[in-house]
PDB file of C-alpha atoms in Angstrom:
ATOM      1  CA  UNK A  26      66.006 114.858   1.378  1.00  0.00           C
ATOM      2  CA  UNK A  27      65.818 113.732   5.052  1.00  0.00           C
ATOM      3  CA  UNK A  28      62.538 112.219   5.058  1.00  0.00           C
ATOM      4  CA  UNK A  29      62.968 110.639   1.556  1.00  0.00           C
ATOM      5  CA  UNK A  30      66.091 109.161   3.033  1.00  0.00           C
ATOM      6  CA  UNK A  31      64.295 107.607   5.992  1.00  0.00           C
ATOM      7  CA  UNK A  32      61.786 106.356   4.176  1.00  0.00           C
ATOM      8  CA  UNK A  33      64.247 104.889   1.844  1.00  0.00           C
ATOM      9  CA  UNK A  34      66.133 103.087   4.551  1.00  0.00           C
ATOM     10  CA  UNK A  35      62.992 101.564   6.547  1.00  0.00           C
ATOM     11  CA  UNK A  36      60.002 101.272   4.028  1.00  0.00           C
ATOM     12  CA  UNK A  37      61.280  97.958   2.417  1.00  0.00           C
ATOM     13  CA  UNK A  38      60.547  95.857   5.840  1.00  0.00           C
ATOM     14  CA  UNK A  39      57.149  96.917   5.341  1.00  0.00           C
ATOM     15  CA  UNK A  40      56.900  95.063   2.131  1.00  0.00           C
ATOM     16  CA  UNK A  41      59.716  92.122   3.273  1.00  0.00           C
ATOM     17  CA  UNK A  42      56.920  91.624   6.359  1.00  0.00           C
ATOM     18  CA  UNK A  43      53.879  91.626   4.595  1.00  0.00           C
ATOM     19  CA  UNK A  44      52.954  94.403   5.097  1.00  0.00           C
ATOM     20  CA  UNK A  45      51.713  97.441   2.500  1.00  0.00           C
ATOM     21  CA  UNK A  46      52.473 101.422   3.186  1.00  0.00           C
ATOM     22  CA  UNK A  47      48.552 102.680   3.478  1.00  0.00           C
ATOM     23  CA  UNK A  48      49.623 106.681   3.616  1.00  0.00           C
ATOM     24  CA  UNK A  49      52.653 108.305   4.426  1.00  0.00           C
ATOM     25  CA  UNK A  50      52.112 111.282   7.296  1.00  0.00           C
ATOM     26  CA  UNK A  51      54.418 113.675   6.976  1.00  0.00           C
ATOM     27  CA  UNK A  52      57.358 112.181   8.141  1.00  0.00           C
ATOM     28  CA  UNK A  53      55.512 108.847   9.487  1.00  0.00           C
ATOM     29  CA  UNK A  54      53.797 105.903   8.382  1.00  0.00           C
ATOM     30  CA  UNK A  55      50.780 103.973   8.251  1.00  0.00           C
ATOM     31  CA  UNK A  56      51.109 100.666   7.234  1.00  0.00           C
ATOM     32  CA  UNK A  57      48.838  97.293   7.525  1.00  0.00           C
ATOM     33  CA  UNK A  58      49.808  94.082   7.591  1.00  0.00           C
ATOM     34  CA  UNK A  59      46.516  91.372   6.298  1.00  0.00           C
ATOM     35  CA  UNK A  60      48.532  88.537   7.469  1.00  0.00           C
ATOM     36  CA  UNK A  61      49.348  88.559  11.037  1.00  0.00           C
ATOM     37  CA  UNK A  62      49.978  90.919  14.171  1.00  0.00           C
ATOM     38  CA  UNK A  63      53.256  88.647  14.074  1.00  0.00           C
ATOM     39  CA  UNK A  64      54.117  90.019  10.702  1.00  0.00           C
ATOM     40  CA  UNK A  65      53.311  93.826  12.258  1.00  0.00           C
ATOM     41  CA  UNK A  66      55.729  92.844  15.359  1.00  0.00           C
ATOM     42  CA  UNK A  67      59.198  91.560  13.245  1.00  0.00           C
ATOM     43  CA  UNK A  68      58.119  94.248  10.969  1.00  0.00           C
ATOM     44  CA  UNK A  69      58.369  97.214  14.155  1.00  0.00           C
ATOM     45  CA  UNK A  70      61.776  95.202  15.689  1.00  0.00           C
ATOM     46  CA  UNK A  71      63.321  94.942  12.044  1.00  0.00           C
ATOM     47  CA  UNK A  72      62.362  98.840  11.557  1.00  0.00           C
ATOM     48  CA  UNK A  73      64.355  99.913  14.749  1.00  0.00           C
ATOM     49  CA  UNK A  74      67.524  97.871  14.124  1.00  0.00           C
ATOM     50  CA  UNK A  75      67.365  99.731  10.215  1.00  0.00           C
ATOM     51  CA  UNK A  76      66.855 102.841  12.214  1.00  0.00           C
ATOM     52  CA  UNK A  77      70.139 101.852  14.668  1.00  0.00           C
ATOM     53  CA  UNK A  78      72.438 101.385  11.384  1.00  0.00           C
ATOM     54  CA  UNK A  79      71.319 104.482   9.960  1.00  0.00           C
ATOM     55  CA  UNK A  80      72.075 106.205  12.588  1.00  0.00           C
ATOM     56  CA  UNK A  81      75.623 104.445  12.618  1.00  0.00           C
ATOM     57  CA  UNK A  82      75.940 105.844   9.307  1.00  0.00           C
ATOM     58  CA  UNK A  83      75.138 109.686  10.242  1.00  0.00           C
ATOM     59  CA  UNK A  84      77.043 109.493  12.862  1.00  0.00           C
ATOM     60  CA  UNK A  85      80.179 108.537  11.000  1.00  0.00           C
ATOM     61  CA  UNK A  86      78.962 112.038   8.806  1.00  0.00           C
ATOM     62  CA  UNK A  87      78.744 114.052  11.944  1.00  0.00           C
ATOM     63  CA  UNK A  88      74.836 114.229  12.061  1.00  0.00           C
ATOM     64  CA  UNK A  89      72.859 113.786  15.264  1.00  0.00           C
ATOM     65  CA  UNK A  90      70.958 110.110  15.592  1.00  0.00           C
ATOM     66  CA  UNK A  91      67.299 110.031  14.933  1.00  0.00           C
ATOM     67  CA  UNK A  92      64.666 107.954  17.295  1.00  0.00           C
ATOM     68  CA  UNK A  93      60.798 106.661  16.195  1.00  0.00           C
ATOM     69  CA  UNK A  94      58.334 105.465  17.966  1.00  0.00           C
ATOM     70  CA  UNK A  95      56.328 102.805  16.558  1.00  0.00           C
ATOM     71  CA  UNK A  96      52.395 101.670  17.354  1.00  0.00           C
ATOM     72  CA  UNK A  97      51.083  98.210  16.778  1.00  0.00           C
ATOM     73  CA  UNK A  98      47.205  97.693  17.603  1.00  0.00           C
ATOM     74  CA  UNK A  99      45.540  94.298  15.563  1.00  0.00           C
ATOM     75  CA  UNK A 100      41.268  94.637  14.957  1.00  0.00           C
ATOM     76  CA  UNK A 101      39.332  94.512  11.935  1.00  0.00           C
ATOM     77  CA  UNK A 102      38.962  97.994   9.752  1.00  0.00           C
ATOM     78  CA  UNK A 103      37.048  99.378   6.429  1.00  0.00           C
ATOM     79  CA  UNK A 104      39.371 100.136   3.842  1.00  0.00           C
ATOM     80  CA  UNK A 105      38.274 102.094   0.737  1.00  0.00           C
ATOM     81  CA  UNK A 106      38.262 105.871  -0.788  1.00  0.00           C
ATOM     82  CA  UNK A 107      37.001 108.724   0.354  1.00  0.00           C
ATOM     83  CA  UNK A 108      36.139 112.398  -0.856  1.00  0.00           C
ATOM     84  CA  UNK A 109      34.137 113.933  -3.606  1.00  0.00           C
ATOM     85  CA  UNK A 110      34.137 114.345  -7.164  1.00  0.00           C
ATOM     86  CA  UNK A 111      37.768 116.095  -7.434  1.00  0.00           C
ATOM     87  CA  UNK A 112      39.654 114.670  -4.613  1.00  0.00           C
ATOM     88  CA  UNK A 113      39.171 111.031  -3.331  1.00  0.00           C
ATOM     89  CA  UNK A 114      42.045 109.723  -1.600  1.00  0.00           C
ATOM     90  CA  UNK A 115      42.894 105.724  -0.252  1.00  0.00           C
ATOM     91  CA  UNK A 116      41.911 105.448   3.606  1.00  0.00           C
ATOM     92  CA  UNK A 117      41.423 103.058   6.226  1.00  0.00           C
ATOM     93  CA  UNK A 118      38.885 103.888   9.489  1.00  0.00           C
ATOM     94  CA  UNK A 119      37.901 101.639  12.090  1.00  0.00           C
ATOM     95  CA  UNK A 120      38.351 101.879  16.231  1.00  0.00           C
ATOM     96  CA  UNK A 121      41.532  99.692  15.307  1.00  0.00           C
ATOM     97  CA  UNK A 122      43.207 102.645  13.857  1.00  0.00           C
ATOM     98  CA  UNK A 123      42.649 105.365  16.436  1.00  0.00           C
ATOM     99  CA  UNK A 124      43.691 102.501  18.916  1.00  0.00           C
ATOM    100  CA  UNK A 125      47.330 102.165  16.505  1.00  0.00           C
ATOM    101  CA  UNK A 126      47.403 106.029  16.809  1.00  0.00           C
ATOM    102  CA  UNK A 127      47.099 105.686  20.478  1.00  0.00           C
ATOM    103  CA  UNK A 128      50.280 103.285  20.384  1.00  0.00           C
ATOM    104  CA  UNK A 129      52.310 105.157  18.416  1.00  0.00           C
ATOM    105  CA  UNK A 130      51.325 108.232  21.045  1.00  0.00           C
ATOM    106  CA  UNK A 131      52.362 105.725  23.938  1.00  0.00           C
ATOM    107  CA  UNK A 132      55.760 105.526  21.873  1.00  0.00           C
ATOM    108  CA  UNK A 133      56.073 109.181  21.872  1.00  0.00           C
ATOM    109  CA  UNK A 134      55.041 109.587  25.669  1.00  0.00           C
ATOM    110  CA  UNK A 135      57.495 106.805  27.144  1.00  0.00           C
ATOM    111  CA  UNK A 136      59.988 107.549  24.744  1.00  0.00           C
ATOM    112  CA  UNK A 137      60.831 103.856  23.531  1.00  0.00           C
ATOM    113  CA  UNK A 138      60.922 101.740  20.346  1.00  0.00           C
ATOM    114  CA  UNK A 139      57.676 100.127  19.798  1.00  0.00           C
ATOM    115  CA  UNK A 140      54.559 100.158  21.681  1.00  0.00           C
ATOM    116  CA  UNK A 141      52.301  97.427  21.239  1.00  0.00           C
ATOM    117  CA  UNK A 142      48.097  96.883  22.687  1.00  0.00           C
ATOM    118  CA  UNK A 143      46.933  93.966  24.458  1.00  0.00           C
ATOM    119  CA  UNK A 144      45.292  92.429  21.439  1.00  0.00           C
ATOM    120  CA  UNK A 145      48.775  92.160  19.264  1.00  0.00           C
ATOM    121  CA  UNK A 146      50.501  90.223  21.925  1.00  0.00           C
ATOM    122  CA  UNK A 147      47.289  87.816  22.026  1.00  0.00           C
ATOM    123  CA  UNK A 148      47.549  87.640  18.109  1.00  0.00           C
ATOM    124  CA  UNK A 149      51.348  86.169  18.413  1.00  0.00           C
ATOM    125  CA  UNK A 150      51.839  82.041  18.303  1.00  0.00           C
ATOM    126  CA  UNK A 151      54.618  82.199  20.956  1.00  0.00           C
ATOM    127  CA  UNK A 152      54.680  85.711  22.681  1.00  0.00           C
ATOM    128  CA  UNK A 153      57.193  84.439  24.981  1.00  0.00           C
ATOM    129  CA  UNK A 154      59.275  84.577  22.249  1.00  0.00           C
ATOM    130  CA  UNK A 155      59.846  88.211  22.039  1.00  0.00           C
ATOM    131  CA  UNK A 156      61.186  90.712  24.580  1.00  0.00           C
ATOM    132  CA  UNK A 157      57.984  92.682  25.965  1.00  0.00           C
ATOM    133  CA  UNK A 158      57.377  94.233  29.752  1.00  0.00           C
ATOM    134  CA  UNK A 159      53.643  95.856  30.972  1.00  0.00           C
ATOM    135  CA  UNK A 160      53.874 100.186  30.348  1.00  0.00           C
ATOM    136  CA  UNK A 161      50.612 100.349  31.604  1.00  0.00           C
ATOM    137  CA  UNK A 162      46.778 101.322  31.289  1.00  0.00           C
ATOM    138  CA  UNK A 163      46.216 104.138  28.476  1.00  0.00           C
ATOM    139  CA  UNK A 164      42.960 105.857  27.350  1.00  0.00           C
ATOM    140  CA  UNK A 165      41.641 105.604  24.159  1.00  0.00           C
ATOM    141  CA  UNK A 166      39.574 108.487  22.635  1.00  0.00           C
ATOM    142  CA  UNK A 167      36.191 106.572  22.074  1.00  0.00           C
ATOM    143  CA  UNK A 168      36.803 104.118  24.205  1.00  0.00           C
ATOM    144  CA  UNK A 169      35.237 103.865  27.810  1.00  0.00           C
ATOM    145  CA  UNK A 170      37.711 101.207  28.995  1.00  0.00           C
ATOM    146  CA  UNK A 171      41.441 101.789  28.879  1.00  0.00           C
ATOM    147  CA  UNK A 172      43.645  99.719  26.853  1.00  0.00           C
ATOM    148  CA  UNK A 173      47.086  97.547  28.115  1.00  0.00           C
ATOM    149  CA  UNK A 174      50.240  98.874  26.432  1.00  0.00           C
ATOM    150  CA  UNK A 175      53.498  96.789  26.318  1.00  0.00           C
ATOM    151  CA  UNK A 176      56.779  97.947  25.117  1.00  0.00           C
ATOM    152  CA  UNK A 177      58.646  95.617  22.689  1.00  0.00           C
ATOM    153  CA  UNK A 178      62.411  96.122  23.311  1.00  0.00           C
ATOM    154  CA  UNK A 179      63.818  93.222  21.070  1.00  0.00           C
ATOM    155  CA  UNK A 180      64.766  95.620  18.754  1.00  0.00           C
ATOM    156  CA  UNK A 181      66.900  98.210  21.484  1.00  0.00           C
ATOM    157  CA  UNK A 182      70.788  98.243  21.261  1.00  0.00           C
ATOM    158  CA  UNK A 183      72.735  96.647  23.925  1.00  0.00           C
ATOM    159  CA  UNK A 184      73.801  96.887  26.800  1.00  0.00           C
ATOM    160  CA  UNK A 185      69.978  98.361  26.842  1.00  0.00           C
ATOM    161  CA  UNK A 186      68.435  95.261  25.996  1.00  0.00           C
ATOM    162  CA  UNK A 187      70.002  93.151  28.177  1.00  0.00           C
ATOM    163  CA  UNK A 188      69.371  95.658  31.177  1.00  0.00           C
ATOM    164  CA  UNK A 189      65.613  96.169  30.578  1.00  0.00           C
ATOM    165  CA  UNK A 190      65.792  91.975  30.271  1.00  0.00           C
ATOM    166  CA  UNK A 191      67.530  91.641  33.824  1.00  0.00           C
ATOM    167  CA  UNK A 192      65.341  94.783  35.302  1.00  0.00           C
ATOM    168  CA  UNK A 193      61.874  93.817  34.061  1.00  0.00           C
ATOM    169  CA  UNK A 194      60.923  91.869  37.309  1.00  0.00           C
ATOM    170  CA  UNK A 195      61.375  95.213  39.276  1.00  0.00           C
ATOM    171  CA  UNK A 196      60.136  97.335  36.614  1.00  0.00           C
ATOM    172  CA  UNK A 197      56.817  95.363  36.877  1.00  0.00           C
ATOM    173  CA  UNK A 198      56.530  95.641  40.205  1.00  0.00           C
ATOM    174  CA  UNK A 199      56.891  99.274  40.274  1.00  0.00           C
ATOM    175  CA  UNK A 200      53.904  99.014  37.388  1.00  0.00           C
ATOM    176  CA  UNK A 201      51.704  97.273  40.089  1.00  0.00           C
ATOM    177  CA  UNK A 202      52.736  99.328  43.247  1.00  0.00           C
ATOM    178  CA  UNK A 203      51.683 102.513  41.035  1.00  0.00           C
ATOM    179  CA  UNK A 204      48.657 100.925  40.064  1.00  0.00           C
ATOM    180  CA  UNK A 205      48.093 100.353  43.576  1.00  0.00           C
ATOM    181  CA  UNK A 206      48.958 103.508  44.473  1.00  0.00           C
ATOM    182  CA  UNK A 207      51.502 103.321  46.430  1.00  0.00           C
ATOM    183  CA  UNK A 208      53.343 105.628  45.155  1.00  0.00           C
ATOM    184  CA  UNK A 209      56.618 105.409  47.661  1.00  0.00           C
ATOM    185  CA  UNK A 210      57.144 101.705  47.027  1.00  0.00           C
ATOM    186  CA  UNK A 211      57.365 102.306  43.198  1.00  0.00           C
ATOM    187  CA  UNK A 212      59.059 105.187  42.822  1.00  0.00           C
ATOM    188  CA  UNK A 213      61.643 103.363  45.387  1.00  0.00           C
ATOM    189  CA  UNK A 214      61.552 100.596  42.623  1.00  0.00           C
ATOM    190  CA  UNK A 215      62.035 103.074  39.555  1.00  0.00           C
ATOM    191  CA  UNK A 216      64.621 104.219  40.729  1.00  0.00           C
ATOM    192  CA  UNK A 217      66.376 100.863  41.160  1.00  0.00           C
ATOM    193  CA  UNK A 218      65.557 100.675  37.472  1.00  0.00           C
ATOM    194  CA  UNK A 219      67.353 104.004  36.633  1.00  0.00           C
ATOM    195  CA  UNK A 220      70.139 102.687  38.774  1.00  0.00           C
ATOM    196  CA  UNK A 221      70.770  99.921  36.518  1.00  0.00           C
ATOM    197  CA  UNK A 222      69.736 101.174  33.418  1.00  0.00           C
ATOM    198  CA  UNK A 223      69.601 105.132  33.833  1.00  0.00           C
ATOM    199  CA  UNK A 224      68.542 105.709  30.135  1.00  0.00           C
ATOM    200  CA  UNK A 225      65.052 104.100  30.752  1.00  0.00           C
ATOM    201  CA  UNK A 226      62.582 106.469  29.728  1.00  0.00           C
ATOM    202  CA  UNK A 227      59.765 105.000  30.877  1.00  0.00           C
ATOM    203  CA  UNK A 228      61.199 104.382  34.567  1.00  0.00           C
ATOM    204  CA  UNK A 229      61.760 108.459  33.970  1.00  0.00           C
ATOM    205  CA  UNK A 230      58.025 108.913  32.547  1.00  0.00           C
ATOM    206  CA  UNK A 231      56.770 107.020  35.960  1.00  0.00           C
ATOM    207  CA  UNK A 232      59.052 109.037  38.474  1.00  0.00           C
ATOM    208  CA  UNK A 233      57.877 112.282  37.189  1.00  0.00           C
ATOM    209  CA  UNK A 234      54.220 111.786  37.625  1.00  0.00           C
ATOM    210  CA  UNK A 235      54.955 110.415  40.973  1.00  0.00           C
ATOM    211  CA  UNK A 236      56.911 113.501  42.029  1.00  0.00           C
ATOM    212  CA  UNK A 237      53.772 115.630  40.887  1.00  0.00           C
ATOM    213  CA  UNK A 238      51.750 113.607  42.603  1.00  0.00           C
ATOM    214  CA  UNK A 239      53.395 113.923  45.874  1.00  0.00           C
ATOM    215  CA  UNK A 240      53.836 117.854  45.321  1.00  0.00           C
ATOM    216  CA  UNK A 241      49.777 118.295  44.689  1.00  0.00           C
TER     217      UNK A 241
END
């Protein structure tokens, strides 16, 4: 009943973005979007502000608030059937998708909204028109090179938005000092993130690995 529910509430921006439900995965989706990474980005930020009512509306009947993690990745892909005689079943495969599953694992990891690659926020006409800040280099499994991950907040609830909006400066410069590895300047700069906004999970994610580090 759950998952029927969810799907119920955030499967019609799919279609309302241009977009078409490929598969559903247990209690996820994949979905592609022929038109545009633009249409895949308002399709994620619409998705998490469904998400926020919904969980308005549990609230109100005493059950605990959900959170999903979304992955955008744009590329080209093969999309036909697969299987034998008695079973053949609708699929997509291409690097494109195991980079999306990446994403959507970056989601998970940082525990945010929407995680987006490199290539989507090339694919936008004006990506200075949406709310995005640097996570961070991620490996991809077939990949030699990493890819760039950004986290698309447009669709977080305030006060949170407006925080990670007024932090993002410092947050990127704690990016680059860990990058750098100098490890005591950004966790110094994390945690003036946390300060402002202490339900950032990714300033969290960051400050954790640094501790390790500095224990090994």
């Amino acid at each position: 009943r759950f998952i029927n529910e969810f799907f119920a509430r955030v499967s019609p921006s799919i279609r309302a973005h241009g977009g078409f439900v490929d598969k559903y995965l247990g209690d996820g989706i994949m979905a592609l979007f022929p038109g545009s990474a633009e249409d895949a980005v308002r399709c994620a930020i619409d998705m998490q502000r469904r998400i926020g009512a919904y969980n308005a509306s549990r609230e109100l009947s005493g059950e605990a608030p959900i959170r999903v993690g979304i992955g955008l990745h744009a590329g080209r892909l093969m999309l036909g059937t697969i299987g034998e005689l008695e079973r053949m079943d609708g699929t997509v495969i291409s690097d494109a998708v195991n980079t999306a599953s990446r994403m959507e694992g970056v989601a998970k990891e940082y525990d945010i909204g929407v995680a987006a690659s490199e290539r989507v926020l090339v694919g936008l006409e004006d990506p200075g028109a949406y709310r995005a800040r640097f996570l961070g280099k991620v490996g991809v499994k077939g990949r030699r090179e990493p890819v760039s991950a950004f986290e698309l907040y447009d669709g977080d609830p305030e006060p949170l938005r407006s925080g990670k909006d007024e932090i993002r400066p410092v947050f990127e410069r704690a990016i680059a000092a860990f990058y750098d590895r100098r490890f005591d300047e950004a966790l110094r700069l994390f945690r003036a993130v946390l300060e402002k906004i202490p339900e950032d999970e990714a300033s969290h994610h960051y400050a954790r690995i640094i501790r390790k580090l500095n224990m090994c």
